[in-house]
Amino acid sequence: MLKQTALFSAIALLAACGGGSSGSDNNNSDPDNKSAAVLTFDTRYLDYAAIKIGDGEWQNVSSQIYRFTSTNPDGKMEVAVLTTCESTEDSLTSYSPKVRVLNLSHNIAINGFEECNATGTAPHIIVKSVDGGVPVYDMSITNTTDTFIDESDNDAAYLSGESVTSDLIIHGYSGGTEYIYTAQNVNLTSGQTLEVDIKTPLTDSVSLPAGVRADYRLPGSGSGIDTSAWSNNLTYKIPVTNRIAGDFYRIDKETEGIGYYQANVEDIDNITIPDFSAYAVYSDQLTINGNTLTWQIPQLADAIPEGYSDAYLITAAGTEEQYIAYTVDASLMVNNTYSLELVDFNALPDFPFTFANIPAAEFADGFDLDVSNDKAYNQRGYQSVILFSRERN
């Protein structure tokens, strides 16, 4: 089965801002027009979706592929995107709305099918080992947005379209040995079952610094394969003959008091982990005024290491039945402050559910800040350091 790697939840939320595993740059705009940017929002697999452009009203954009082009002369446009899913498990019906305030200064694509677990309808394939072969452990496939386990306990991957041509690397494990299978330019069609014969053993490894782990992934893939051994800080190297153009290792390091440092490297033999300890302390504040959340980070500019230009503010609250997350692109802050009015879900156009709005005071516990030097939905991945994090009770 696919390995369940427990990365920090803020990264997952950030990925969702641009689609993360769901997103990639959509180059529909004129590349020579630096002030034009396109938002592509596929809402066909969401239970409800809405969008708010600037100071405008919320619009219901459910069940469609919605596109909006910004031509703001200053290259900045605030767009709020709202998604909602309803799920029922053990007679408990729950809702998981997300509100993401984006700065549409570049192309953004959001595909919503993972959020509502639409595995039966979203484009996807099943990946199986041949009879008697090494079992599939995890995989990285180009032109996919994520991997999952389907209702029949099969390893599966979401496709970025109904039919795609992909490079792939499948990771297997059997009898204490790690194996891989690679292929290029494979035609994949939604609903297909791909059988693979995983034969190549991974034997060459390299020692990494303490606390560092690595996974290997292909560009344009929503997932990677975990190449780290279970002990001795070793990571397996992908044989040169199995490397695919544009591939990379993603390095994770948990640093005391800071969180995760992540970097992409092509050469696993020589990596450097920066010291971010100088940026671990700064003052932050989340305040409530009526129905408005206000983030204040007086030292934000000083807290971002050189070369790290993007920051996202994340806060969430709720119960088992209703849990809502708000994420804001910190480039929209003015004087290191940003205020956001909470959404009245029952006032949204054509909102299909009866939803008890979560009181503003529930959000007062704090927030997470993630700072990165690249967009989370960039197909090449991202580098980030979480400068501040707080566990929610």
CSV table of N, CA, C and O in Angstrom, one decimal, residues 46-50 60-63 82-86 93 95 97 116 344-355:
chain,number,residue,atom,x,y,z
A,46,LEU,N,-16.7,19.1,-6.6
A,46,LEU,CA,-16.9,19.6,-5.3
A,46,LEU,C,-18.4,19.7,-5.0
A,46,LEU,O,-19.2,19.7,-5.9
A,47,ASP,N,-18.8,19.6,-3.7
A,47,ASP,CA,-20.2,19.7,-3.3
A,47,ASP,C,-20.7,21.1,-3.4
A,47,ASP,O,-21.9,21.3,-3.7
A,48,TYR,N,-19.8,22.1,-3.3
A,48,TYR,CA,-20.2,23.5,-3.4
A,48,TYR,C,-18.9,24.3,-3.6
A,48,TYR,O,-17.9,24.0,-3.0
A,49,ALA,N,-19.0,25.3,-4.5
A,49,ALA,CA,-17.8,26.2,-4.7
A,49,ALA,C,-18.3,27.6,-5.0
A,49,ALA,O,-19.4,27.8,-5.6
A,50,ALA,N,-17.6,28.6,-4.5
A,50,ALA,CA,-17.9,30.0,-4.7
A,50,ALA,C,-16.6,30.8,-4.9
A,50,ALA,O,-15.6,30.3,-4.5
A,60,ASN,N,-21.7,31.7,-6.9
A,60,ASN,CA,-21.8,30.3,-7.0
A,60,ASN,C,-21.2,29.8,-8.3
A,60,ASN,O,-21.7,30.1,-9.4
A,61,VAL,N,-20.1,29.0,-8.2
A,61,VAL,CA,-19.4,28.6,-9.5
A,61,VAL,C,-19.3,27.0,-9.4
A,61,VAL,O,-18.4,26.4,-10.0
A,62,SER,N,-20.3,26.4,-8.8
A,62,SER,CA,-20.3,24.9,-8.7
A,62,SER,C,-20.5,24.3,-10.0
A,62,SER,O,-21.0,24.8,-11.0
A,63,SER,N,-20.0,23.0,-10.2
A,63,SER,CA,-20.2,22.1,-11.3
A,63,SER,C,-19.8,22.7,-12.6
A,63,SER,O,-20.5,22.6,-13.6
A,82,LEU,N,-13.8,29.6,-2.3
A,82,LEU,CA,-14.4,28.8,-1.2
A,82,LEU,C,-14.8,27.4,-1.8
A,82,LEU,O,-15.4,27.3,-2.8
A,83,THR,N,-14.5,26.4,-1.0
A,83,THR,CA,-14.9,25.0,-1.4
A,83,THR,C,-15.5,24.4,-0.2
A,83,THR,O,-15.1,24.6,0.9
A,84,THR,N,-16.5,23.5,-0.4
A,84,THR,CA,-17.2,22.8,0.7
A,84,THR,C,-17.4,21.4,0.2
A,84,THR,O,-17.9,21.1,-0.9
A,85,CYS,N,-17.2,20.5,1.2
A,85,CYS,CA,-17.5,19.1,1.0
A,85,CYS,C,-18.3,18.5,2.1
A,85,CYS,O,-18.2,18.9,3.3
A,86,GLU,N,-19.3,17.7,1.8
A,86,GLU,CA,-20.1,17.0,2.8
A,86,GLU,C,-19.7,15.5,2.8
A,86,GLU,O,-19.6,14.9,1.7
A,93,THR,N,-22.5,13.2,9.8
A,93,THR,CA,-22.3,14.0,8.7
A,93,THR,C,-21.4,15.2,9.0
A,93,THR,O,-21.7,15.9,10.0
A,95,TYR,N,-18.7,18.6,7.5
A,95,TYR,CA,-18.4,19.5,6.4
A,95,TYR,C,-17.0,20.1,6.6
A,95,TYR,O,-16.6,20.3,7.8
A,97,PRO,N,-15.3,23.0,4.9
A,97,PRO,CA,-15.1,24.2,4.0
A,97,PRO,C,-13.7,24.8,4.1
A,97,PRO,O,-13.1,24.8,5.2
A,116,CYS,N,-13.3,16.4,-2.0
A,116,CYS,CA,-14.6,15.7,-1.7
A,116,CYS,C,-14.4,14.2,-1.9
A,116,CYS,O,-15.5,13.5,-2.0
A,344,ASP,N,-20.3,34.2,6.0
A,344,ASP,CA,-21.6,33.7,6.5
A,344,ASP,C,-22.1,32.7,5.5
A,344,ASP,O,-22.6,33.0,4.4
A,345,PHE,N,-21.9,31.4,5.8
A,345,PHE,CA,-22.2,30.4,4.8
A,345,PHE,C,-23.7,30.3,4.4
A,345,PHE,O,-24.0,30.0,3.3
A,346,ASN,N,-24.6,30.6,5.3
A,346,ASN,CA,-26.0,30.6,5.0
A,346,ASN,C,-26.5,31.7,4.2
A,346,ASN,O,-27.6,31.7,3.7
A,347,ALA,N,-25.6,32.7,3.9
A,347,ALA,CA,-25.9,33.8,3.0
A,347,ALA,C,-25.3,33.6,1.7
A,347,ALA,O,-25.5,34.5,0.8
A,348,LEU,N,-24.5,32.5,1.5
A,348,LEU,CA,-23.9,32.3,0.2
A,348,LEU,C,-25.0,32.0,-0.9
A,348,LEU,O,-26.0,31.3,-0.5
A,349,PRO,N,-24.8,32.4,-2.1
A,349,PRO,CA,-25.8,32.1,-3.1
A,349,PRO,C,-26.0,30.6,-3.4
A,349,PRO,O,-25.0,29.9,-3.6
A,350,ASP,N,-27.2,30.1,-3.2
A,350,ASP,CA,-27.5,28.7,-3.5
A,350,ASP,C,-26.7,27.7,-2.6
A,350,ASP,O,-26.5,26.5,-3.1
A,351,PHE,N,-26.4,28.1,-1.4
A,351,PHE,CA,-25.6,27.2,-0.6
A,351,PHE,C,-26.5,26.0,-0.2
A,351,PHE,O,-27.6,26.2,0.3
A,352,PRO,N,-26.1,24.8,-0.4
A,352,PRO,CA,-27.1,23.6,-0.3
A,352,PRO,C,-27.2,23.0,1.1
A,352,PRO,O,-28.1,22.1,1.3
A,353,PHE,N,-26.4,23.5,2.0
A,353,PHE,CA,-26.4,22.8,3.3
A,353,PHE,C,-26.9,23.8,4.4
A,353,PHE,O,-26.9,25.0,4.3
A,354,THR,N,-27.4,23.2,5.5
A,354,THR,CA,-27.6,23.9,6.7
A,354,THR,C,-26.4,23.9,7.6
A,354,THR,O,-26.0,22.9,8.1
A,355,PHE,N,-25.8,25.1,7.7
A,355,PHE,CA,-24.4,25.2,8.3
A,355,PHE,C,-24.5,26.1,9.4
A,355,PHE,O,-24.8,27.3,9.3
